[in-house]
Short mmCIF file of C-alpha atoms and ligand atoms in Angstrom, two decimals:
data_model
loop_
_atom_site.label_atom_id
_atom_site.label_comp_id
_atom_site.label_asym_id
_atom_site.label_seq_id
_atom_site.Cartn_x
_atom_site.Cartn_y
_atom_site.Cartn_z
CA MET A 1 -13.40 7.24 -9.40
CA ALA A 2 -12.57 5.28 -12.53
CA GLU A 3 -12.63 8.52 -14.86
CA GLN A 4 -10.05 9.92 -12.38
CA HIS A 5 -8.01 7.40 -12.55
CA TYR A 6 -8.49 7.58 -16.39
CA ASP A 7 -7.10 10.46 -16.31
CA PHE A 8 -3.94 10.14 -13.97
CA PHE A 9 -1.32 9.62 -16.59
CA ALA A 10 -2.57 12.34 -19.09
CA SER A 11 -2.87 14.80 -15.21
CA VAL A 12 0.87 13.70 -15.12
CA ILE A 13 1.80 14.37 -18.54
CA LYS A 14 0.54 17.95 -18.44
CA SER A 15 2.59 18.37 -15.49
CA PHE A 16 5.44 17.56 -17.36
CA ASP A 17 4.70 19.34 -20.38
CA LYS A 18 4.07 22.65 -18.19
CA ALA A 19 8.18 22.19 -16.98
CA ALA A 20 9.54 21.17 -20.13
CA LYS A 21 8.80 24.57 -21.54
CA PHE A 22 11.92 25.75 -19.26
CA THR A 23 14.21 23.36 -20.61
CA LYS A 24 16.14 22.84 -23.84
CA TRP A 25 15.55 19.34 -25.08
CA GLU A 26 14.22 19.33 -28.63
CA GLN A 27 11.18 17.54 -28.41
CA GLY A 28 11.36 14.17 -29.77
CA LEU A 29 13.73 13.45 -26.79
CA LEU A 30 10.72 15.17 -24.84
CA GLU A 31 8.63 12.46 -25.81
CA GLN A 32 11.11 9.26 -25.21
CA ILE A 33 11.60 10.87 -21.35
CA LYS A 34 7.69 10.68 -20.89
CA ALA A 35 6.42 7.35 -22.88
CA CYS A 36 6.65 4.35 -20.88
CA ASN A 37 9.02 2.49 -21.97
CA SER A 38 7.45 -1.06 -21.49
CA ILE A 39 3.90 -2.32 -20.35
CA TYR A 40 2.68 -6.10 -18.85
CA SER A 41 -0.46 -6.68 -18.13
CA MET A 42 -0.96 -9.81 -16.95
CA ARG A 43 -4.44 -12.19 -16.15
CA PHE A 44 -3.12 -15.32 -14.24
CA PRO A 45 -5.67 -18.30 -12.13
CA VAL A 46 -5.44 -18.96 -8.90
CA LYS A 47 -7.18 -21.51 -7.07
CA MET A 48 -9.28 -20.18 -3.63
CA ASP A 49 -9.84 -21.40 -0.43
CA ASP A 50 -13.22 -22.51 -1.61
CA GLY A 51 -12.12 -24.08 -4.16
CA ARG A 52 -13.12 -21.70 -6.81
CA ILE A 53 -10.59 -20.05 -9.70
CA GLU A 54 -10.11 -16.52 -9.62
CA VAL A 55 -8.91 -14.67 -12.80
CA ILE A 56 -6.40 -11.85 -11.40
CA GLU A 57 -5.29 -8.87 -12.80
CA ALA A 58 -2.37 -7.31 -12.80
CA TYR A 59 0.83 -4.78 -14.12
CA ARG A 60 3.49 -3.91 -13.82
CA VAL A 61 5.03 -1.17 -15.92
CA GLN A 62 8.38 0.16 -16.37
CA HIS A 63 8.18 3.82 -17.29
CA SER A 64 12.43 5.04 -17.85
CA HIS A 65 15.06 2.93 -18.75
CA HIS A 66 17.31 5.31 -18.80
CA LYS A 67 18.94 3.94 -16.19
CA SER A 68 18.86 0.52 -14.97
CA PRO A 69 16.80 -1.63 -12.54
CA CYS A 70 13.61 -0.12 -13.03
CA LYS A 71 12.32 0.41 -9.43
CA GLY A 72 8.94 0.97 -8.23
CA GLY A 73 6.15 -0.01 -5.47
CA ILE A 74 3.66 -2.81 -5.99
CA ARG A 75 0.24 -1.51 -5.03
CA PHE A 76 -2.97 -4.11 -3.83
CA SER A 77 -5.87 -2.32 -4.45
CA ASP A 78 -9.26 -2.16 -6.10
CA GLU A 79 -8.96 0.78 -8.25
CA VAL A 80 -5.70 -1.03 -9.65
CA ASN A 81 -5.40 0.05 -13.64
CA GLN A 82 -2.82 0.34 -16.26
CA ASP A 83 -3.08 4.30 -16.76
CA GLU A 84 -2.98 4.56 -12.63
CA VAL A 85 0.45 2.13 -13.26
CA MET A 86 1.72 4.05 -15.43
CA ALA A 87 1.08 7.64 -13.98
CA LEU A 88 2.97 6.21 -10.75
CA ALA A 89 5.75 4.14 -12.71
CA ALA A 90 6.35 7.88 -14.40
CA LEU A 91 6.58 9.99 -11.11
CA MET A 92 8.79 7.26 -10.23
CA THR A 93 11.25 7.86 -12.68
CA TYR A 94 11.42 11.94 -12.05
CA LYS A 95 11.25 10.91 -8.51
CA CYS A 96 14.34 9.05 -8.46
CA ALA A 97 16.27 11.66 -10.67
CA ILE A 98 15.75 13.98 -8.02
CA VAL A 99 17.21 12.75 -5.18
CA ASN A 100 20.22 10.91 -7.41
CA VAL A 101 18.84 7.34 -7.12
CA PRO A 102 20.07 5.46 -10.39
CA PHE A 103 17.01 3.81 -11.75
CA GLY A 104 14.19 3.73 -14.15
CA GLY A 105 10.68 4.39 -12.72
CA GLY A 106 8.78 1.51 -12.19
CA LYS A 107 5.33 0.32 -10.81
CA GLY A 108 3.51 -2.55 -10.39
CA GLY A 109 -0.22 -3.51 -9.30
CA ILE A 110 -2.74 -6.16 -8.52
CA LYS A 111 -5.72 -5.32 -8.46
CA ILE A 112 -7.55 -6.65 -5.26
CA ASN A 113 -8.51 -5.75 -2.11
CA PRO A 114 -6.76 -7.71 0.25
CA LYS A 115 -8.72 -7.74 2.62
CA LYS A 116 -11.16 -9.68 0.90
CA TYR A 117 -8.75 -12.43 0.34
CA SER A 118 -7.05 -15.21 3.17
CA VAL A 119 -3.67 -14.69 4.09
CA TYR A 120 -3.17 -18.18 2.25
CA GLU A 121 -4.58 -16.61 -1.17
CA LEU A 122 -2.51 -13.29 -0.74
CA GLU A 123 0.86 -15.36 -0.61
CA LYS A 124 -0.51 -17.47 -3.67
CA ILE A 125 -1.06 -14.41 -5.35
CA THR A 126 1.93 -12.66 -4.70
CA ARG A 127 3.76 -15.77 -5.93
CA ARG A 128 2.77 -16.53 -8.86
CA TYR A 129 2.80 -12.68 -9.86
CA THR A 130 6.67 -12.84 -8.95
CA SER A 131 6.91 -16.30 -11.32
CA GLU A 132 4.85 -14.08 -14.28
CA LEU A 133 7.32 -11.40 -13.76
CA VAL A 134 10.26 -13.98 -13.62
CA LYS A 135 9.18 -16.07 -16.77
CA LYS A 136 8.58 -12.21 -18.88
CA ASN A 137 12.07 -10.99 -17.74
CA PHE A 138 10.40 -8.53 -15.78
CA ILE A 139 11.94 -8.51 -12.10
CA GLY A 140 16.02 -8.93 -11.07
CA PRO A 141 18.75 -7.09 -9.19
CA GLY A 142 19.96 -5.77 -12.49
CA ILE A 143 16.22 -5.55 -14.44
CA ASP A 144 13.46 -4.17 -12.18
CA VAL A 145 13.10 -3.83 -8.34
CA PRO A 146 9.36 -4.03 -6.85
CA ALA A 147 9.05 -2.74 -3.08
CA PRO A 148 5.81 -1.97 -0.76
CA ASP A 149 3.21 0.74 -1.53
CA TYR A 150 -0.55 0.69 -0.82
CA GLY A 151 -1.92 -2.30 0.59
CA THR A 152 1.39 -4.16 0.80
CA GLY A 153 4.49 -4.76 2.92
CA ALA A 154 7.58 -6.50 4.17
CA ARG A 155 5.20 -10.01 3.80
CA GLU A 156 4.19 -9.51 0.63
CA MET A 157 8.25 -8.21 -0.27
CA ALA A 158 9.44 -11.48 1.58
CA TRP A 159 7.28 -13.80 -0.83
CA ILE A 160 8.65 -12.07 -3.65
CA VAL A 161 11.77 -12.78 -2.55
CA ASP A 162 11.28 -16.69 -1.78
CA THR A 163 10.03 -17.23 -4.97
CA TYR A 164 12.36 -15.54 -6.95
CA THR A 165 15.14 -16.69 -5.84
CA SER A 166 13.56 -20.47 -6.01
CA LEU A 167 12.98 -19.25 -9.75
CA LYS A 168 16.96 -18.63 -10.03
CA PRO A 169 18.80 -21.02 -8.00
CA GLY A 170 23.20 -20.06 -7.73
CA GLU A 171 21.96 -15.98 -8.47
CA ILE A 172 24.29 -14.53 -5.92
CA ASP A 173 22.54 -10.81 -5.67
CA ALA A 174 19.04 -12.51 -6.03
CA ALA A 175 18.36 -11.10 -2.36
CA GLY A 176 18.27 -7.33 -5.09
CA CYS A 177 15.21 -8.50 -6.46
CA VAL A 178 12.90 -6.58 -4.35
CA THR A 179 13.47 -3.71 -1.72
CA GLY A 180 10.95 -3.14 1.12
CA LYS A 181 11.77 -6.60 3.05
CA PRO A 182 12.34 -7.84 6.69
CA VAL A 183 15.89 -7.46 7.68
CA THR A 184 16.10 -10.91 8.07
CA GLN A 185 14.97 -11.46 4.45
CA GLY A 186 17.85 -8.89 3.49
CA GLY A 187 16.18 -5.23 4.62
CA VAL A 188 17.53 -2.65 5.79
CA ARG A 189 17.53 -0.98 9.25
CA GLY A 190 16.33 2.91 9.10
CA ARG A 191 13.28 1.57 6.19
CA THR A 192 10.37 2.02 8.62
CA GLU A 193 10.46 6.19 9.45
CA ALA A 194 12.48 6.81 6.22
CA THR A 195 10.10 8.50 4.36
CA GLY A 196 8.99 10.68 7.45
CA LEU A 197 12.44 11.48 8.30
CA GLY A 198 12.85 12.25 4.79
CA VAL A 199 10.15 14.86 5.20
CA PHE A 200 11.52 16.48 8.10
CA TYR A 201 14.97 16.36 6.65
CA GLY A 202 14.29 18.24 3.58
CA LEU A 203 11.75 21.05 5.13
CA ARG A 204 14.50 21.41 8.19
CA GLU A 205 17.02 22.50 5.14
CA VAL A 206 13.90 24.45 4.15
CA CYS A 207 13.42 26.08 6.85
CA ASN A 208 17.47 27.05 7.34
CA MET A 209 17.40 29.28 3.89
CA VAL A 210 18.11 32.64 5.06
CA GLU A 211 16.07 34.47 2.14
CA VAL A 212 13.59 31.55 1.92
CA MET A 213 12.81 32.35 5.18
CA LYS A 214 12.42 36.00 4.90
CA ARG A 215 10.26 36.06 1.60
CA LEU A 216 7.70 33.78 3.63
CA ASN A 217 8.54 36.42 7.02
CA LEU A 218 9.42 33.40 9.54
CA PRO A 219 12.52 32.83 11.68
CA ILE A 220 14.89 30.18 10.59
CA GLY A 221 15.06 27.27 12.04
CA VAL A 222 12.88 24.72 12.93
CA GLU A 223 12.87 25.30 16.38
CA GLY A 224 9.53 27.36 17.83
CA LYS A 225 7.57 26.79 14.60
CA LYS A 226 3.96 25.70 14.40
CA VAL A 227 3.52 22.22 12.56
CA VAL A 228 0.04 20.56 11.82
CA VAL A 229 -0.18 16.98 10.77
CA GLN A 230 -2.89 15.40 9.09
CA GLY A 231 -2.77 11.48 9.04
CA LEU A 232 -0.63 9.24 11.85
CA GLY A 233 0.35 6.64 9.64
CA ASN A 234 3.46 5.63 8.68
CA VAL A 235 4.36 8.68 7.24
CA GLY A 236 2.37 11.59 10.04
CA TYR A 237 3.52 9.92 12.35
CA HIS A 238 7.50 10.14 11.92
CA SER A 239 7.74 13.34 10.70
CA ALA A 240 4.99 14.53 13.35
CA ILE A 241 7.71 12.99 15.86
CA PHE A 242 11.23 14.58 14.21
CA PHE A 243 9.78 17.95 14.37
CA GLN A 244 8.88 17.76 18.12
CA ARG A 245 12.05 16.26 18.60
CA ALA A 246 13.66 19.66 16.88
CA GLY A 247 12.02 21.74 19.04
CA ALA A 248 9.15 22.35 16.91
CA LYS A 249 5.39 22.42 18.54
CA ILE A 250 3.11 20.24 16.85
CA VAL A 251 -0.51 22.36 17.34
CA ALA A 252 -3.10 19.82 15.82
CA LEU A 253 -2.92 16.44 14.68
CA ALA A 254 -5.76 14.92 12.85
CA GLU A 255 -6.86 11.25 11.49
CA TYR A 256 -9.66 10.31 10.22
CA GLU A 257 -12.12 10.62 12.78
CA GLY A 258 -11.46 14.54 13.29
CA SER A 259 -8.52 16.99 14.97
CA ILE A 260 -7.47 17.89 18.07
CA TYR A 261 -5.51 21.30 18.55
CA SER A 262 -3.07 22.65 22.00
CA GLU A 263 -1.64 26.14 21.31
CA GLU A 264 1.04 24.63 23.54
CA GLY A 265 1.72 21.88 21.52
CA LEU A 266 1.34 17.63 21.54
CA ASP A 267 3.12 14.94 22.36
CA VAL A 268 2.79 13.00 19.34
CA ASP A 269 3.66 9.75 21.23
CA ALA A 270 0.85 10.55 24.07
CA VAL A 271 -1.64 11.02 21.02
CA PHE A 272 -0.70 7.77 19.26
CA ASN A 273 -0.86 5.60 22.61
CA HIS A 274 -4.46 8.12 23.04
CA ARG A 275 -5.69 6.76 19.64
CA LYS A 276 -4.86 3.14 20.46
CA SER A 277 -6.24 2.41 23.67
CA THR A 278 -9.20 5.00 22.61
CA GLY A 279 -9.26 4.08 18.84
CA SER A 280 -9.91 7.59 18.56
CA ILE A 281 -7.93 10.78 18.46
CA LEU A 282 -10.67 13.02 19.97
CA ASN A 283 -10.17 13.82 23.80
CA PHE A 284 -7.18 13.84 24.13
CA PRO A 285 -6.39 15.14 27.36
CA GLY A 286 -6.26 19.33 27.58
CA ALA A 287 -7.03 19.49 23.75
CA LYS A 288 -9.46 20.94 22.09
CA ASN A 289 -11.48 18.98 19.87
CA PHE A 290 -12.60 19.41 15.74
CA ASN A 291 -15.26 16.99 14.70
CA LYS A 292 -13.85 17.25 10.91
CA ASN A 293 -10.11 15.55 9.72
CA THR A 294 -9.93 18.57 7.31
CA ASP A 295 -10.07 21.71 10.04
CA ALA A 296 -7.13 21.07 10.77
CA LEU A 297 -5.66 21.83 7.36
CA GLU A 298 -7.18 25.58 8.22
CA MET A 299 -5.87 25.93 12.08
CA GLU A 300 -2.99 28.79 12.32
CA CYS A 301 0.38 27.60 12.05
CA ASP A 302 3.90 27.71 10.18
CA ILE A 303 4.02 24.26 8.57
CA LEU A 304 0.83 22.23 7.39
CA ILE A 305 1.92 18.02 6.37
CA PRO A 306 -0.40 16.54 5.06
CA ALA A 307 -0.04 13.20 4.99
CA ALA A 308 -2.69 10.87 4.80
CA LEU A 309 -4.51 11.14 1.36
CA GLU A 310 -4.65 12.99 -2.36
CA ASN A 311 -6.54 15.68 -3.31
CA VAL A 312 -7.76 17.11 0.39
CA ILE A 313 -6.45 20.75 -0.49
CA ASN A 314 -7.90 21.64 -3.38
CA GLY A 315 -9.95 25.41 -4.81
CA GLU A 316 -12.68 24.81 -2.45
CA ASN A 317 -10.32 25.05 0.98
CA ALA A 318 -7.60 26.27 -0.27
CA PRO A 319 -7.88 29.93 0.46
CA ARG A 320 -8.61 29.27 3.99
CA VAL A 321 -5.10 27.29 4.55
CA LYS A 322 -3.47 29.49 6.69
CA ALA A 323 -0.06 27.68 6.66
CA LYS A 324 3.11 29.53 5.30
CA ILE A 325 4.66 26.15 4.01
CA ILE A 326 2.94 23.28 2.39
CA GLY A 327 5.57 19.96 3.01
CA GLU A 328 3.42 17.41 0.92
CA ALA A 329 4.17 14.34 2.49
CA ALA A 330 1.36 12.56 0.80
CA ASN A 331 1.56 11.53 -2.94
CA GLY A 332 -1.04 13.97 -4.54
CA PRO A 333 -2.57 15.85 -1.68
CA LEU A 334 -2.93 18.99 -3.84
CA THR A 335 -5.04 19.63 -6.31
CA PRO A 336 -3.65 21.88 -8.95
CA GLU A 337 -6.07 24.48 -8.08
CA ALA A 338 -4.51 24.38 -5.00
CA ASP A 339 -1.54 25.36 -6.75
CA GLU A 340 -2.62 28.12 -8.33
CA ILE A 341 -3.97 29.57 -5.30
CA PHE A 342 -0.89 29.01 -3.39
CA ILE A 343 1.23 31.13 -5.92
CA LYS A 344 -0.79 33.87 -5.70
CA LYS A 345 -1.20 33.38 -2.07
CA GLY A 346 3.14 33.15 -1.57
CA THR A 347 2.79 30.02 0.47
CA LEU A 348 5.73 28.18 -0.23
CA VAL A 349 4.18 24.40 -1.25
CA VAL A 350 7.35 21.78 -1.08
CA PRO A 351 6.37 19.13 -3.35
CA ASP A 352 5.81 15.13 -3.12
CA MET A 353 7.89 14.18 -6.06
CA TYR A 354 10.68 14.83 -3.58
CA LEU A 355 9.54 15.58 -0.53
CA ASN A 356 8.49 12.32 0.35
CA ALA A 357 11.38 10.36 -1.77
CA GLY A 358 12.96 9.05 1.37
CA GLY A 359 11.58 5.57 1.02
CA VAL A 360 13.19 5.27 -2.58
CA THR A 361 16.22 6.45 -1.21
CA VAL A 362 16.48 3.69 1.39
CA SER A 363 15.24 1.28 -1.16
CA TYR A 364 18.48 1.92 -2.84
CA PHE A 365 20.60 1.50 0.20
CA GLU A 366 18.77 -1.81 0.64
CA TRP A 367 19.44 -2.94 -2.89
CA LEU A 368 23.28 -1.70 -2.62
CA LYS A 369 23.51 -3.82 1.00
CA ASN A 370 22.23 -7.11 -1.00
CA LEU A 371 24.80 -6.78 -3.95
CA SER A 372 27.81 -6.12 -1.40
CA HIS A 373 26.40 -8.76 1.09
CA VAL A 374 27.35 -7.36 3.81
CA ARG A 375 25.60 -4.79 6.70
CA TYR A 376 26.08 -1.27 6.88
CA GLY A 377 28.40 -0.33 9.27
CA ARG A 378 30.07 -4.00 10.18
CA MET A 379 33.67 -3.06 8.17
CA GLU A 380 33.99 -0.02 10.04
CA LYS A 381 32.09 0.02 13.37
CA ARG A 382 34.97 -1.27 15.46
CA PHE A 383 37.81 0.51 13.75
CA THR A 384 35.72 3.93 14.24
CA GLU A 385 36.00 3.41 17.84
CA ASN A 386 38.92 2.44 18.70
CA LEU A 387 40.08 5.34 16.52
CA ASN A 388 38.04 7.50 18.09
CA THR A 389 39.26 6.25 21.96
CA HIS A 390 42.79 6.26 20.95
CA ILE A 391 42.00 10.59 19.94
CA LEU A 392 39.61 10.72 23.01
CA GLY A 393 42.84 9.83 25.12
CA GLN A 394 45.28 11.84 23.32
CA ILE A 395 43.26 14.94 23.84
CA GLU A 396 42.63 14.41 27.76
CA SER A 397 46.51 13.20 28.43
CA LEU A 398 47.50 16.14 26.53
CA THR A 399 44.81 18.53 27.76
CA GLY A 400 44.36 17.28 31.41
CA LYS A 401 40.91 17.26 31.57
CA ASN A 402 38.31 14.89 31.15
CA VAL A 403 35.44 15.00 28.36
CA GLU A 404 32.30 14.56 30.63
CA GLN A 405 30.78 11.22 29.93
CA LYS A 406 27.45 12.19 27.53
CA GLU A 407 30.11 13.84 25.29
CA ARG A 408 32.34 10.29 25.76
CA ALA A 409 29.62 7.95 24.76
CA PHE A 410 28.50 10.40 21.14
CA ILE A 411 32.12 10.75 20.55
CA MET A 412 33.46 7.53 20.83
CA HIS A 413 30.38 5.71 19.05
CA GLY A 414 30.99 3.71 15.85
CA PRO A 415 28.87 3.97 12.99
CA GLU A 416 25.27 1.26 12.84
CA GLU A 417 23.20 0.41 10.07
CA ALA A 418 20.75 2.64 10.96
CA ASP A 419 22.41 5.48 11.43
CA LEU A 420 24.71 5.49 8.25
CA VAL A 421 21.22 5.61 6.72
CA HIS A 422 19.55 7.79 8.17
CA SER A 423 23.10 10.28 7.24
CA GLY A 424 22.61 8.97 3.34
CA LEU A 425 19.47 9.99 3.74
CA GLU A 426 20.08 13.23 5.38
CA GLU A 427 22.51 13.93 2.88
CA THR A 428 20.16 12.91 -0.29
CA MET A 429 17.15 15.11 1.32
CA ILE A 430 19.52 18.10 1.72
CA THR A 431 21.33 18.15 -1.33
CA ALA A 432 17.92 17.85 -3.78
CA THR A 433 16.14 20.69 -1.55
CA ARG A 434 18.99 23.01 -2.34
CA GLU A 435 19.43 21.99 -6.13
CA ILE A 436 15.68 22.65 -6.80
CA MET A 437 15.83 25.86 -4.95
CA ASP A 438 18.58 26.66 -6.43
CA TYR A 439 17.04 26.11 -9.65
CA TRP A 440 13.80 27.77 -9.24
CA HIS A 441 16.05 31.13 -8.02
CA SER A 442 18.25 31.29 -11.08
CA ASN A 443 14.95 31.28 -13.66
CA ASN A 444 11.94 34.58 -12.13
CA GLU A 445 9.28 32.43 -14.76
CA ILE A 446 8.82 29.38 -13.25
CA PRO A 447 6.57 29.68 -10.85
CA ASP A 448 6.87 27.03 -8.32
CA MET A 449 8.76 24.98 -6.73
CA ARG A 450 6.56 22.08 -8.24
CA THR A 451 7.87 22.71 -11.11
CA ALA A 452 11.51 23.28 -10.61
CA ALA A 453 11.24 20.06 -9.40
CA TYR A 454 10.01 18.42 -12.78
CA VAL A 455 12.52 20.93 -14.58
CA VAL A 456 15.59 19.18 -12.16
CA ALA A 457 14.17 15.43 -13.31
CA ILE A 458 13.68 16.58 -16.59
CA ASN A 459 17.37 17.75 -16.75
CA LYS A 460 18.64 14.79 -15.48
CA VAL A 461 16.71 12.45 -17.29
CA GLY A 462 17.58 14.12 -20.64
CA THR A 463 21.15 14.47 -19.78
CA SER A 464 21.19 10.74 -19.19
CA TYR A 465 19.51 9.41 -22.26
CA ALA A 466 21.49 12.10 -24.60
CA GLU A 467 24.65 10.70 -23.50
CA LEU A 468 23.70 7.53 -24.04
CA GLY A 469 22.63 8.60 -27.51
CA ILE A 470 19.60 7.42 -29.37
CA PHE A 471 19.84 4.04 -30.96
CA PRO A 472 20.18 3.99 -34.46
P1 NAD B 1 -1.02 5.27 5.58
O1 NAD B 1 -2.00 4.04 5.76
O2 NAD B 1 0.23 4.42 6.78
O3 NAD B 1 -0.97 6.22 7.26
C1 NAD B 1 -2.46 7.23 6.86
C2 NAD B 1 -2.65 7.27 7.62
O4 NAD B 1 -3.70 8.47 7.38
C3 NAD B 1 -3.85 6.60 8.38
O5 NAD B 1 -3.80 6.37 9.90
C4 NAD B 1 -5.22 6.82 8.34
O6 NAD B 1 -6.37 6.51 9.29
C5 NAD B 1 -5.37 8.34 8.02
N1 NAD B 1 -6.02 9.33 7.26
C6 NAD B 1 -6.79 8.48 6.35
N2 NAD B 1 -7.89 9.25 5.87
C7 NAD B 1 -7.59 10.60 6.59
C8 NAD B 1 -8.19 11.75 6.67
N3 NAD B 1 -9.32 11.93 5.80
N4 NAD B 1 -7.34 12.42 7.93
C9 NAD B 1 -6.73 12.71 8.33
N5 NAD B 1 -6.46 10.89 8.18
C10 NAD B 1 -6.91 10.20 7.34
O7 NAD B 1 -0.19 5.26 4.99
P2 NAD B 1 1.29 6.14 4.77
O8 NAD B 1 2.43 4.77 4.37
O9 NAD B 1 2.01 6.71 5.73
O10 NAD B 1 1.07 7.13 3.37
C11 NAD B 1 0.29 8.52 3.54
C12 NAD B 1 0.64 8.88 2.52
O11 NAD B 1 2.02 9.55 1.82
C13 NAD B 1 0.42 8.36 0.82
O12 NAD B 1 -0.28 9.30 -0.13
C14 NAD B 1 1.08 7.84 0.60
O13 NAD B 1 0.88 7.26 -0.61
C15 NAD B 1 2.46 8.78 0.94
N6 NAD B 1 3.67 7.61 0.69
C16 NAD B 1 4.10 6.68 1.64
C17 NAD B 1 5.79 6.43 1.59
C18 NAD B 1 5.87 5.09 2.20
O14 NAD B 1 7.02 5.10 2.71
N7 NAD B 1 5.31 4.42 3.19
C19 NAD B 1 6.48 7.04 0.73
C20 NAD B 1 5.88 7.95 -0.31
C21 NAD B 1 4.50 8.55 -0.25
#
């Protein structure tokens, strides 16, 4: 495990170099794009509930200062080390560039297993970490903005914003020092489902591309497509729900304990509730059980969405994967060997680097909300509803007909915060999908969509550096 983490940054560099060949940037500029700009490795003491003092190992890496602030989650995990944080920070730079989120990449990590600490101990660790970041000017709405990641959530983000605010009294934009906060602490509505919804929007756009569907020998659109999802957590559950609502058939779902299959399609909420009450996805009425969670990956389907762990599709099982499209909802679910096999098989792999960027996109919206100090929709909701009511009245009086009640409610509805956040996310994912596809199709030598995504990212960061000029 440790060895794999040690290689993580090197593997990001390898993918970068593979894509950089398709760009025009001089070597020096490419080196600057690749390098981690600032690395803060820290150790601090925390007194535990039993009176013992423990020295905590933690990191914050700012991979790229080509835009400010830097942005990226903080993870709490036993596996955290500098190499891993550097690699994840670099991926954030490229992810933000692709979805036009104007941030440099960052990432933080605290080397602890949160399950082994009391809530009070976790709070002390999080608050001390935040004050260490403040001391070195490594956090702030215009400097570096963390977010939740593995092992952290809204609770930790609330501790961070509270610590930051207390150390920076009077800083008017302080709430923008971190995203993923509870709504009551300046968070934004629509964040919870953002990554799964982004996965859906990205894949829906792919399914609407006539040429792409023709090449894969699939009909246009999402409706009727057979979908398999691995992992029913935040990302997997929401991806599955949005596909189901759009008329796709969720034929198989996999969780830790196994997989289930139904030719007629599974009801995602019913499966979710079944697992909640029985503790297992297995034995869902009308579905066939499979003991291995990896069985689902090899089932007959049009779209496969791995949304659980990294490296689940590799050189060993990739030849048996039957899906025509793989949407990487998880980070790194395919190994480089699997990539090579899918290129040969003609399977379309829609890459994680942008497909799961819904979280950071909506984090960007949260940050904008914090800087503007007003909830999305507050200024225009009532105005839009009044205007729409007026237009509808005019239409009805001119035509002498009444619009049916359901349509009336839809037309008159003024945007709530979640509506605007979802709409901004939809626009972001559609634009990013088209940009990457267009780039890929414009150059026959680019082997896959992943490399095309890297090229798009490198070009954007490269342009940003080139326009800034390098300080003499
Ligand atoms: P989560 O913990 O909510 O869900 C993961 C789910 O996968 C859990 O239900 C777990 O039981 C299940 N699982 C674990 N091992 C499995 C296996 N072998 N087979 C089937 N299911 C298994 O996590 P999440 O937030 O949904 O994240 C999932 C992936 O998406 C991760 O790779 C994460 O890095 C990535 N991601 C998440 C976000 C986000 O906003 N949450 C954003 C970008 C990327």
